[in-house]
mmCIF file of C-alpha atoms and ligand atoms in Angstrom:
data_model
loop_
_atom_site.group_PDB
_atom_site.id
_atom_site.type_symbol
_atom_site.label_atom_id
_atom_site.label_comp_id
_atom_site.label_asym_id
_atom_site.label_seq_id
_atom_site.Cartn_x
_atom_site.Cartn_y
_atom_site.Cartn_z
ATOM 1 C CA MET A 229 -45.739 -6.151 15.364
ATOM 2 C CA SER A 230 -42.463 -7.849 14.664
ATOM 3 C CA GLU A 231 -39.369 -5.724 14.669
ATOM 4 C CA THR A 232 -37.219 -5.868 11.575
ATOM 5 C CA SER A 233 -33.943 -4.088 11.038
ATOM 6 C CA PRO A 234 -33.136 -2.071 7.950
ATOM 7 C CA ARG A 235 -32.269 -4.325 5.030
ATOM 8 C CA LEU A 236 -28.592 -4.311 4.253
ATOM 9 C CA ARG A 237 -26.897 -5.698 1.165
ATOM 10 C CA ALA A 238 -26.094 -9.377 1.503
ATOM 11 C CA GLU A 239 -22.593 -8.647 0.153
ATOM 12 C CA LEU A 240 -21.725 -7.132 3.519
ATOM 13 C CA ASP A 241 -22.168 -10.437 5.359
ATOM 14 C CA GLY A 242 -18.886 -11.920 6.437
ATOM 15 C CA ILE A 243 -16.673 -9.078 5.246
ATOM 16 C CA PRO A 244 -13.387 -9.332 7.075
ATOM 17 C CA THR A 245 -12.836 -6.218 9.169
ATOM 18 C CA TYR A 246 -9.778 -4.160 8.349
ATOM 19 C CA ARG A 247 -7.370 -4.606 11.223
ATOM 20 C CA PRO A 248 -5.404 -1.448 11.785
ATOM 21 C CA GLY A 249 -1.903 -1.892 13.168
ATOM 22 C CA LYS A 250 -2.040 -2.038 16.927
ATOM 23 C CA PRO A 251 -1.051 1.230 18.561
ATOM 24 C CA ALA A 252 2.073 1.328 20.683
ATOM 25 C CA ALA A 253 1.257 0.676 24.332
ATOM 26 C CA SER A 254 1.132 3.789 26.447
ATOM 27 C CA GLY A 255 2.541 3.804 29.955
ATOM 28 C CA GLY A 256 5.315 1.282 29.297
ATOM 29 C CA PRO A 257 8.992 2.273 29.383
ATOM 30 C CA VAL A 258 9.391 2.386 25.582
ATOM 31 C CA ALA A 259 6.876 1.573 22.963
ATOM 32 C CA TYR A 260 7.383 1.778 19.244
ATOM 33 C CA LYS A 261 4.693 1.189 16.660
ATOM 34 C CA LEU A 262 6.036 -0.990 13.868
ATOM 35 C CA SER A 263 2.636 -2.329 12.874
ATOM 36 C CA SER A 264 1.286 -0.004 10.170
ATOM 37 C CA ASN A 265 4.203 0.766 7.834
ATOM 38 C CA GLU A 266 4.089 4.402 8.843
ATOM 39 C CA ASN A 267 6.948 6.825 8.442
ATOM 40 C CA PRO A 268 8.644 7.239 11.840
ATOM 41 C CA TYR A 269 9.822 10.783 11.083
ATOM 42 C CA PRO A 270 7.626 13.633 12.300
ATOM 43 C CA PRO A 271 6.235 16.094 9.733
ATOM 44 C CA LEU A 272 8.796 18.486 8.228
ATOM 45 C CA PRO A 273 8.591 21.987 9.753
ATOM 46 C CA GLY A 274 7.731 23.523 6.366
ATOM 47 C CA VAL A 275 4.907 21.063 5.793
ATOM 48 C CA MET A 276 3.614 21.695 9.313
ATOM 49 C CA GLU A 277 3.646 25.414 8.621
ATOM 50 C CA SER A 278 1.516 25.146 5.492
ATOM 51 C CA VAL A 279 -0.933 22.852 7.245
ATOM 52 C CA THR A 280 -1.196 25.148 10.241
ATOM 53 C CA GLU A 281 -1.867 28.062 7.960
ATOM 54 C CA ALA A 282 -4.539 26.124 6.033
ATOM 55 C CA ALA A 283 -6.150 25.110 9.316
ATOM 56 C CA GLY A 284 -7.296 28.706 9.699
ATOM 57 C CA SER A 285 -9.941 28.165 7.015
ATOM 58 C CA PHE A 286 -11.379 24.767 7.744
ATOM 59 C CA ASN A 287 -14.814 26.338 8.076
ATOM 60 C CA ARG A 288 -14.690 26.242 4.247
ATOM 61 C CA TYR A 289 -14.990 23.220 1.973
ATOM 62 C CA PRO A 290 -11.758 22.194 0.301
ATOM 63 C CA ASP A 291 -11.004 22.844 -3.359
ATOM 64 C CA MET A 292 -12.958 19.948 -4.831
ATOM 65 C CA ALA A 293 -10.815 19.721 -7.957
ATOM 66 C CA CYS A 294 -7.560 19.689 -5.937
ATOM 67 C CA THR A 295 -6.287 22.263 -8.432
ATOM 68 C CA GLY A 296 -2.912 22.979 -6.839
ATOM 69 C CA LEU A 297 -2.102 19.354 -6.192
ATOM 70 C CA MET A 298 -3.216 18.250 -9.649
ATOM 71 C CA SER A 299 -0.967 20.749 -11.378
ATOM 72 C CA GLU A 300 1.972 19.837 -9.143
ATOM 73 C CA LEU A 301 1.471 16.107 -9.823
ATOM 74 C CA SER A 302 1.008 16.676 -13.526
ATOM 75 C CA GLU A 303 4.358 18.414 -13.712
ATOM 76 C CA ARG A 304 6.155 16.018 -11.390
ATOM 77 C CA PHE A 305 5.116 12.907 -13.349
ATOM 78 C CA GLY A 306 4.849 14.387 -16.821
ATOM 79 C CA VAL A 307 1.233 13.343 -17.279
ATOM 80 C CA PRO A 308 -1.783 15.400 -18.344
ATOM 81 C CA GLN A 309 -4.118 16.455 -15.554
ATOM 82 C CA SER A 310 -6.891 14.529 -17.259
ATOM 83 C CA HIS A 311 -4.927 11.360 -16.412
ATOM 84 C CA LEU A 312 -4.876 12.101 -12.684
ATOM 85 C CA ALA A 313 -7.371 11.462 -9.923
ATOM 86 C CA THR A 314 -6.949 12.048 -6.206
ATOM 87 C CA GLY A 315 -8.716 10.349 -3.336
ATOM 88 C CA THR A 316 -8.827 9.765 0.399
ATOM 89 C CA GLY A 317 -5.662 7.716 0.482
ATOM 90 C CA SER A 318 -4.864 5.241 -2.245
ATOM 91 C CA VAL A 319 -7.203 2.806 -0.511
ATOM 92 C CA GLY A 320 -9.983 5.283 -1.198
ATOM 93 C CA VAL A 321 -8.940 5.433 -4.838
ATOM 94 C CA ALA A 322 -8.775 1.617 -5.015
ATOM 95 C CA GLN A 323 -12.321 1.422 -3.723
ATOM 96 C CA GLN A 324 -13.419 3.904 -6.406
ATOM 97 C CA LEU A 325 -11.729 1.731 -9.031
ATOM 98 C CA LEU A 326 -13.838 -1.208 -7.911
ATOM 99 C CA GLN A 327 -16.988 0.903 -7.906
ATOM 100 C CA ALA A 328 -16.146 1.968 -11.417
ATOM 101 C CA THR A 329 -15.387 -1.483 -12.822
ATOM 102 C CA SER A 330 -16.857 -4.334 -10.818
ATOM 103 C CA GLY A 331 -20.123 -5.596 -9.411
ATOM 104 C CA PRO A 332 -21.956 -8.854 -8.743
ATOM 105 C CA GLY A 333 -20.870 -11.597 -11.152
ATOM 106 C CA ASP A 334 -17.530 -9.943 -11.908
ATOM 107 C CA GLU A 335 -14.163 -11.216 -10.753
ATOM 108 C CA VAL A 336 -11.218 -9.387 -9.229
ATOM 109 C CA ILE A 337 -7.840 -11.109 -9.228
ATOM 110 C CA TYR A 338 -5.055 -10.438 -6.772
ATOM 111 C CA ALA A 339 -2.206 -12.309 -5.141
ATOM 112 C CA TRP A 340 -2.609 -13.758 -1.678
ATOM 113 C CA ARG A 341 -1.360 -12.958 0.811
ATOM 114 C CA SER A 342 -1.344 -9.355 -0.236
ATOM 115 C CA PHE A 343 -2.821 -6.077 0.972
ATOM 116 C CA GLU A 344 -5.700 -6.803 3.292
ATOM 117 C CA ALA A 345 -7.882 -4.038 1.894
ATOM 118 C CA TYR A 346 -8.293 -5.934 -1.422
ATOM 119 C CA PRO A 347 -10.689 -8.653 -0.183
ATOM 120 C CA ILE A 348 -12.681 -6.095 1.796
ATOM 121 C CA ILE A 349 -13.261 -3.572 -0.966
ATOM 122 C CA THR A 350 -13.864 -6.349 -3.503
ATOM 123 C CA GLN A 351 -16.550 -7.920 -1.359
ATOM 124 C CA ILE A 352 -18.216 -4.542 -0.749
ATOM 125 C CA SER A 353 -18.455 -4.065 -4.519
ATOM 126 C CA GLY A 354 -20.316 -7.363 -4.801
ATOM 127 C CA ALA A 355 -17.664 -8.822 -7.087
ATOM 128 C CA THR A 356 -15.901 -12.132 -6.421
ATOM 129 C CA SER A 357 -12.297 -12.288 -5.217
ATOM 130 C CA VAL A 358 -9.980 -14.648 -7.064
ATOM 131 C CA GLN A 359 -6.941 -15.049 -4.844
ATOM 132 C CA VAL A 360 -3.812 -16.475 -6.446
ATOM 133 C CA PRO A 361 -1.253 -17.828 -3.938
ATOM 134 C CA LEU A 362 2.199 -16.266 -3.830
ATOM 135 C CA THR A 363 5.076 -18.495 -4.951
ATOM 136 C CA GLN A 364 7.280 -20.356 -2.457
ATOM 137 C CA GLY A 365 9.543 -17.322 -2.550
ATOM 138 C CA GLU A 366 6.617 -15.070 -1.432
ATOM 139 C CA VAL A 367 6.422 -13.364 -4.841
ATOM 140 C CA HIS A 368 3.404 -12.700 -7.087
ATOM 141 C CA ASP A 369 2.835 -15.729 -9.335
ATOM 142 C CA LEU A 370 2.084 -13.705 -12.448
ATOM 143 C CA ASP A 371 1.727 -16.740 -14.729
ATOM 144 C CA ALA A 372 -0.896 -18.225 -12.426
ATOM 145 C CA MET A 373 -2.602 -14.827 -12.208
ATOM 146 C CA ALA A 374 -2.777 -14.598 -15.991
ATOM 147 C CA ASP A 375 -4.120 -18.159 -16.117
ATOM 148 C CA ALA A 376 -6.860 -17.118 -13.684
ATOM 149 C CA ILE A 377 -8.308 -14.513 -16.080
ATOM 150 C CA THR A 378 -11.803 -15.333 -17.359
ATOM 151 C CA ASP A 379 -14.536 -13.508 -19.262
ATOM 152 C CA ARG A 380 -15.695 -12.206 -15.901
ATOM 153 C CA THR A 381 -12.404 -10.621 -14.861
ATOM 154 C CA ARG A 382 -12.693 -6.858 -14.572
ATOM 155 C CA LEU A 383 -9.742 -5.790 -12.449
ATOM 156 C CA ILE A 384 -6.384 -7.206 -11.348
ATOM 157 C CA PHE A 385 -4.314 -5.794 -8.488
ATOM 158 C CA VAL A 386 -0.542 -6.129 -8.648
ATOM 159 C CA CYS A 387 0.949 -4.900 -5.387
ATOM 160 C CA ASN A 388 4.556 -3.974 -6.133
ATOM 161 C CA PRO A 389 6.289 -4.237 -3.685
ATOM 162 C CA ASN A 390 3.832 -6.608 -2.087
ATOM 163 C CA ASN A 391 2.397 -5.863 1.328
ATOM 164 C CA PRO A 392 3.126 -7.763 3.644
ATOM 165 C CA THR A 393 6.051 -9.664 2.085
ATOM 166 C CA GLY A 394 8.021 -6.738 0.609
ATOM 167 C CA THR A 395 8.776 -8.766 -2.526
ATOM 168 C CA VAL A 396 8.745 -7.306 -6.042
ATOM 169 C CA VAL A 397 7.997 -8.277 -9.594
ATOM 170 C CA ARG A 398 10.543 -7.116 -12.145
ATOM 171 C CA ARG A 399 10.240 -5.510 -15.555
ATOM 172 C CA ALA A 400 10.449 -8.521 -17.888
ATOM 173 C CA GLU A 401 7.960 -10.660 -15.958
ATOM 174 C CA LEU A 402 5.546 -7.774 -15.431
ATOM 175 C CA GLU A 403 5.614 -6.831 -19.113
ATOM 176 C CA ARG A 404 5.089 -10.452 -20.118
ATOM 177 C CA PHE A 405 2.105 -10.558 -17.778
ATOM 178 C CA LEU A 406 0.641 -7.290 -19.080
ATOM 179 C CA ASP A 407 0.951 -8.635 -22.620
ATOM 180 C CA ARG A 408 -1.290 -11.537 -21.629
ATOM 181 C CA VAL A 409 -4.030 -9.415 -20.018
ATOM 182 C CA PRO A 410 -6.940 -8.583 -22.376
ATOM 183 C CA SER A 411 -7.157 -4.863 -23.091
ATOM 184 C CA ASP A 412 -10.609 -4.578 -21.491
ATOM 185 C CA VAL A 413 -9.338 -5.739 -18.084
ATOM 186 C CA LEU A 414 -7.924 -3.028 -15.816
ATOM 187 C CA VAL A 415 -4.561 -3.760 -14.177
ATOM 188 C CA VAL A 416 -3.948 -1.700 -11.048
ATOM 189 C CA LEU A 417 -0.289 -1.365 -10.118
ATOM 190 C CA ASP A 418 -0.391 -0.526 -6.416
ATOM 191 C CA GLU A 419 2.900 1.241 -5.795
ATOM 192 C CA ALA A 420 2.381 2.488 -2.248
ATOM 193 C CA TYR A 421 6.063 1.807 -1.461
ATOM 194 C CA ARG A 422 7.576 2.881 -4.776
ATOM 195 C CA GLU A 423 10.046 5.332 -3.209
ATOM 196 C CA PHE A 424 11.651 2.567 -1.119
ATOM 197 C CA ILE A 425 12.613 0.467 -4.161
ATOM 198 C CA ARG A 426 16.339 0.180 -4.861
ATOM 199 C CA ASP A 427 16.228 -2.753 -7.290
ATOM 200 C CA VAL A 428 16.698 -1.132 -10.708
ATOM 201 C CA GLN A 429 14.977 -4.062 -12.411
ATOM 202 C CA VAL A 430 11.656 -3.048 -10.900
ATOM 203 C CA PRO A 431 9.820 -0.939 -13.448
ATOM 204 C CA ASP A 432 8.211 2.388 -12.622
ATOM 205 C CA GLY A 433 4.498 1.806 -13.170
ATOM 206 C CA VAL A 434 4.184 5.295 -14.615
ATOM 207 C CA GLU A 435 6.383 4.234 -17.544
ATOM 208 C CA LEU A 436 4.248 1.132 -18.123
ATOM 209 C CA TYR A 437 1.019 3.132 -17.998
ATOM 210 C CA ARG A 438 2.131 5.411 -20.837
ATOM 211 C CA GLU A 439 1.973 2.670 -23.458
ATOM 212 C CA ARG A 440 -0.909 0.717 -21.958
ATOM 213 C CA PRO A 441 -4.411 2.173 -21.675
ATOM 214 C CA ASN A 442 -5.530 -0.625 -19.317
ATOM 215 C CA VAL A 443 -2.883 0.098 -16.681
ATOM 216 C CA CYS A 444 -3.618 2.314 -13.687
ATOM 217 C CA VAL A 445 -0.935 3.286 -11.166
ATOM 218 C CA LEU A 446 -1.794 3.946 -7.528
ATOM 219 C CA ARG A 447 0.475 6.091 -5.383
ATOM 220 C CA THR A 448 0.115 7.515 -1.906
ATOM 221 C CA PHE A 449 1.452 10.268 0.326
ATOM 222 C CA SER A 450 1.014 8.011 3.360
ATOM 223 C CA LYS A 451 4.332 6.179 3.425
ATOM 224 C CA ALA A 452 7.437 7.852 1.985
ATOM 225 C CA TYR A 453 5.925 11.331 2.319
ATOM 226 C CA GLY A 454 4.766 10.775 5.892
ATOM 227 C CA LEU A 455 1.174 12.005 5.527
ATOM 228 C CA ALA A 456 -0.701 8.844 6.589
ATOM 229 C CA GLY A 457 -2.971 10.763 8.945
ATOM 230 C CA LEU A 458 -4.101 13.250 6.320
ATOM 231 C CA ARG A 459 -5.502 10.726 3.804
ATOM 232 C CA VAL A 460 -4.397 11.588 0.323
ATOM 233 C CA GLY A 461 -3.441 9.332 -2.549
ATOM 234 C CA PHE A 462 -3.811 9.406 -6.314
ATOM 235 C CA ALA A 463 -4.089 7.405 -9.481
ATOM 236 C CA ILE A 464 -2.469 7.870 -12.857
ATOM 237 C CA ALA A 465 -4.534 6.323 -15.646
ATOM 238 C CA HIS A 466 -5.764 7.006 -19.138
ATOM 239 C CA GLU A 467 -8.756 9.209 -19.618
ATOM 240 C CA PRO A 468 -11.773 6.915 -19.362
ATOM 241 C CA VAL A 469 -10.434 5.388 -16.148
ATOM 242 C CA ALA A 470 -9.323 8.679 -14.592
ATOM 243 C CA ALA A 471 -12.686 10.217 -15.524
ATOM 244 C CA ALA A 472 -14.498 7.288 -13.884
ATOM 245 C CA LEU A 473 -12.473 7.970 -10.754
ATOM 246 C CA ARG A 474 -13.554 11.567 -10.700
ATOM 247 C CA LYS A 475 -17.192 10.431 -11.038
ATOM 248 C CA THR A 476 -16.953 7.992 -8.142
ATOM 249 C CA ALA A 477 -15.110 10.358 -5.801
ATOM 250 C CA VAL A 478 -16.771 11.392 -2.567
ATOM 251 C CA PRO A 479 -17.318 15.136 -3.067
ATOM 252 C CA PHE A 480 -14.730 17.156 -1.114
ATOM 253 C CA GLY A 481 -13.096 13.923 0.089
ATOM 254 C CA VAL A 482 -9.542 15.243 0.172
ATOM 255 C CA SER A 483 -9.293 17.948 2.825
ATOM 256 C CA GLN A 484 -7.563 21.246 2.200
ATOM 257 C CA LEU A 485 -5.028 20.343 4.882
ATOM 258 C CA ALA A 486 -4.178 17.180 2.960
ATOM 259 C CA GLN A 487 -3.947 19.041 -0.353
ATOM 260 C CA VAL A 488 -1.683 21.708 1.067
ATOM 261 C CA ALA A 489 0.506 19.146 2.836
ATOM 262 C CA ALA A 490 0.832 17.070 -0.322
ATOM 263 C CA VAL A 491 1.938 20.069 -2.377
ATOM 264 C CA ALA A 492 4.415 21.140 0.313
ATOM 265 C CA SER A 493 5.748 17.576 0.469
ATOM 266 C CA LEU A 494 6.318 17.396 -3.276
ATOM 267 C CA ARG A 495 8.239 20.650 -3.007
ATOM 268 C CA ALA A 496 10.297 19.244 -0.120
ATOM 269 C CA GLU A 497 10.844 15.998 -1.938
ATOM 270 C CA ASP A 498 14.642 16.032 -1.669
ATOM 271 C CA GLU A 499 14.512 16.171 2.082
ATOM 272 C CA LEU A 500 11.766 13.567 2.323
ATOM 273 C CA LEU A 501 13.551 11.198 -0.029
ATOM 274 C CA GLY A 502 16.675 11.657 2.104
ATOM 275 C CA ARG A 503 14.690 10.273 5.003
ATOM 276 C CA VAL A 504 13.554 7.400 2.812
ATOM 277 C CA GLY A 505 17.232 6.751 2.068
ATOM 278 C CA SER A 506 17.985 6.472 5.787
ATOM 279 C CA LEU A 507 15.103 4.042 6.224
ATOM 280 C CA VAL A 508 16.423 1.968 3.326
ATOM 281 C CA CYS A 509 19.830 1.812 5.102
ATOM 282 C CA GLU A 510 18.067 0.677 8.260
ATOM 283 C CA ARG A 511 16.220 -1.929 6.227
ATOM 284 C CA THR A 512 19.516 -3.366 4.981
ATOM 285 C CA ARG A 513 20.888 -3.398 8.503
ATOM 286 C CA VAL A 514 17.828 -5.225 9.885
ATOM 287 C CA VAL A 515 17.630 -7.767 7.054
ATOM 288 C CA ASP A 516 21.370 -8.536 7.326
ATOM 289 C CA ALA A 517 21.135 -8.935 11.091
ATOM 290 C CA LEU A 518 18.129 -11.249 10.873
ATOM 291 C CA ARG A 519 19.705 -13.357 8.142
ATOM 292 C CA GLY A 520 22.872 -13.500 10.216
ATOM 293 C CA GLN A 521 20.789 -15.031 12.991
ATOM 294 C CA GLY A 522 19.595 -17.695 10.570
ATOM 295 C CA TRP A 523 16.183 -16.308 9.655
ATOM 296 C CA THR A 524 14.816 -16.643 6.161
ATOM 297 C CA VAL A 525 13.888 -13.100 5.160
ATOM 298 C CA PRO A 526 12.485 -12.523 1.667
ATOM 299 C CA GLU A 527 14.176 -9.733 -0.286
ATOM 300 C CA THR A 528 12.208 -6.618 0.676
ATOM 301 C CA GLN A 529 11.970 -3.419 -1.348
ATOM 302 C CA ALA A 530 9.475 -1.754 1.010
ATOM 303 C CA ASN A 531 9.677 -0.203 4.484
ATOM 304 C CA PHE A 532 8.978 -3.481 6.256
ATOM 305 C CA VAL A 533 10.244 -7.044 6.599
ATOM 306 C CA TRP A 534 8.309 -10.300 6.565
ATOM 307 C CA LEU A 535 9.012 -13.294 8.759
ATOM 308 C CA ARG A 536 7.043 -16.410 7.945
ATOM 309 C CA LEU A 537 6.636 -17.789 11.450
ATOM 310 C CA GLY A 538 3.610 -20.032 10.885
ATOM 311 C CA GLU A 539 2.313 -21.363 14.191
ATOM 312 C CA ARG A 540 4.820 -19.273 16.140
ATOM 313 C CA THR A 541 3.528 -15.975 14.755
ATOM 314 C CA VAL A 542 1.470 -14.950 17.750
ATOM 315 C CA ASP A 543 4.207 -15.888 20.236
ATOM 316 C CA PHE A 544 6.739 -13.846 18.330
ATOM 317 C CA ALA A 545 4.431 -10.825 18.240
ATOM 318 C CA ALA A 546 3.888 -11.152 21.995
ATOM 319 C CA ALA A 547 7.644 -11.315 22.619
ATOM 320 C CA CYS A 548 8.109 -8.149 20.556
ATOM 321 C CA GLU A 549 5.410 -6.332 22.449
ATOM 322 C CA GLN A 550 6.932 -7.334 25.758
ATOM 323 C CA ALA A 551 10.207 -5.804 24.599
ATOM 324 C CA GLY A 552 8.591 -2.549 23.529
ATOM 325 C CA VAL A 553 7.823 -2.885 19.816
ATOM 326 C CA VAL A 554 4.395 -3.545 18.371
ATOM 327 C CA VAL A 555 4.451 -5.569 15.139
ATOM 328 C CA ARG A 556 1.738 -6.853 12.806
ATOM 329 C CA PRO A 557 0.964 -10.551 13.181
ATOM 330 C CA PHE A 558 -1.016 -12.509 10.583
ATOM 331 C CA PRO A 559 -1.855 -15.475 12.804
ATOM 332 C CA GLY A 560 -0.760 -18.825 11.392
ATOM 333 C CA GLU A 561 1.223 -17.106 8.641
ATOM 334 C CA GLY A 562 3.806 -14.593 9.674
ATOM 335 C CA VAL A 563 4.755 -11.235 11.097
ATOM 336 C CA ARG A 564 5.253 -7.975 9.224
ATOM 337 C CA VAL A 565 7.551 -5.501 10.915
ATOM 338 C CA THR A 566 7.878 -1.900 9.774
ATOM 339 C CA ILE A 567 11.351 -0.389 9.614
ATOM 340 C CA GLY A 568 11.151 2.408 12.159
ATOM 341 C CA GLU A 569 13.446 4.392 14.432
ATOM 342 C CA SER A 570 16.891 2.749 14.847
ATOM 343 C CA GLU A 571 16.189 2.094 18.527
ATOM 344 C CA ALA A 572 13.006 0.276 17.577
ATOM 345 C CA ASN A 573 14.813 -1.723 14.903
ATOM 346 C CA ASP A 574 17.481 -2.650 17.468
ATOM 347 C CA ILE A 575 14.810 -4.009 19.777
ATOM 348 C CA LEU A 576 13.337 -6.105 16.987
ATOM 349 C CA VAL A 577 16.741 -7.593 16.108
ATOM 350 C CA LYS A 578 17.354 -8.426 19.769
ATOM 351 C CA VAL A 579 13.967 -10.077 20.241
ATOM 352 C CA ALA A 580 14.435 -12.078 17.048
ATOM 353 C CA GLU A 581 17.800 -13.324 18.284
ATOM 354 C CA SER A 582 16.531 -14.470 21.645
ATOM 355 C CA PHE A 583 13.377 -15.975 20.102
ATOM 356 C CA ARG A 584 15.504 -17.939 17.690
ATOM 357 C CA SER A 585 17.808 -19.264 20.378
ATOM 358 C CA LYS A 586 14.768 -20.805 22.080
ATOM 359 C CA LEU A 587 13.462 -22.624 18.981
HETATM 360 C C1 PLP B 811 -0.347 1.571 2.901
HETATM 361 C C2 PLP B 811 -0.815 1.023 1.613
HETATM 362 C C3 PLP B 811 -1.617 1.791 0.772
HETATM 363 C C4 PLP B 811 -1.886 3.226 1.042
HETATM 364 O O1 PLP B 811 -2.888 3.478 1.839
HETATM 365 P P1 PLP B 811 -3.448 4.968 1.949
HETATM 366 O O2 PLP B 811 -4.892 4.751 1.845
HETATM 367 O O3 PLP B 811 -2.908 5.772 0.821
HETATM 368 O O4 PLP B 811 -2.980 5.432 3.275
HETATM 369 C C5 PLP B 811 -2.036 1.264 -0.430
HETATM 370 N N1 PLP B 811 -1.658 0.042 -0.807
HETATM 371 C C6 PLP B 811 -0.862 -0.714 -0.036
HETATM 372 C C7 PLP B 811 -0.446 -2.028 -0.522
HETATM 373 C C8 PLP B 811 -0.440 -0.247 1.195
HETATM 374 O O5 PLP B 811 0.329 -1.018 1.961
#
């Protein structure tokens, strides 16, 4: 009898594996992880306290409706609860959006290079990725993205600011683009780094969503709010879309610890946004230093910087690691470096200087 393995969907063949940022080496003298765009600050004491307290009941399932968090978010953003949906990180919510909109024969448009989860979750859905190259300036080419829309297009991701380049699209160009998108195509504004934006010309997706039923905004607690390990994100969208998200949610996906931490973080927002402010100052310092050394650094509005190193990408990443900082290389393209602790940022600037002097 011949042995056969369980039949798996053909769509899974050749899916690129998600590459998590490399952890910081243990055992070395110093090692900083600047590879996953995490928040370098430890949890706030108050947030820790609520999580510790909630940990006492993890024999119970979480509140499936995320009642406390939903009402907090509803108030914070001025949107009805029926327009909100939570999920296991905003990546989890993005995957639900694909489940809800796209399947074999459908097309999903996004810029490239952009967030590496997009091709993975698109391929899992069975839909076809339509990748539209960034401009020379590493920015979304919204005209080309609009030109790429066909009868098969179901969903378009706009990552603003874009991961891994940090670049943004501004109000006028984004509105012009949205005007060109048919009303039956969902536009997902992925705003994972929203709180790090200082450019006033960048629109708040939540304002755009209000007037446009085909716009969905994705936000996360992973970056500015420092809850990456707890997995909680959310979407703001009009009713049919938000309802579809609730249907596609994994039951009890968002743990009670995550719910409690998210509520506590919203209540401690001033303090958390103060930390974001310090990171933004560090970002300016790093970008200025790198530019001063002669590097071309695209304008970043996120908590990371992008260096297009091409063939030298892997060497640069190795030099960083040797010096004690782990960065995120995209071989053949460039390196993304998270803005972290000042000491870590100092190391990066130093490595960049010595690397440049050897070019
Ligand atoms: C980090 C990130 C997310 C958020 O991921 P979570 O699943 O919420 O941790 C979403 N989109 C982009 C572009 C990101 O960089």
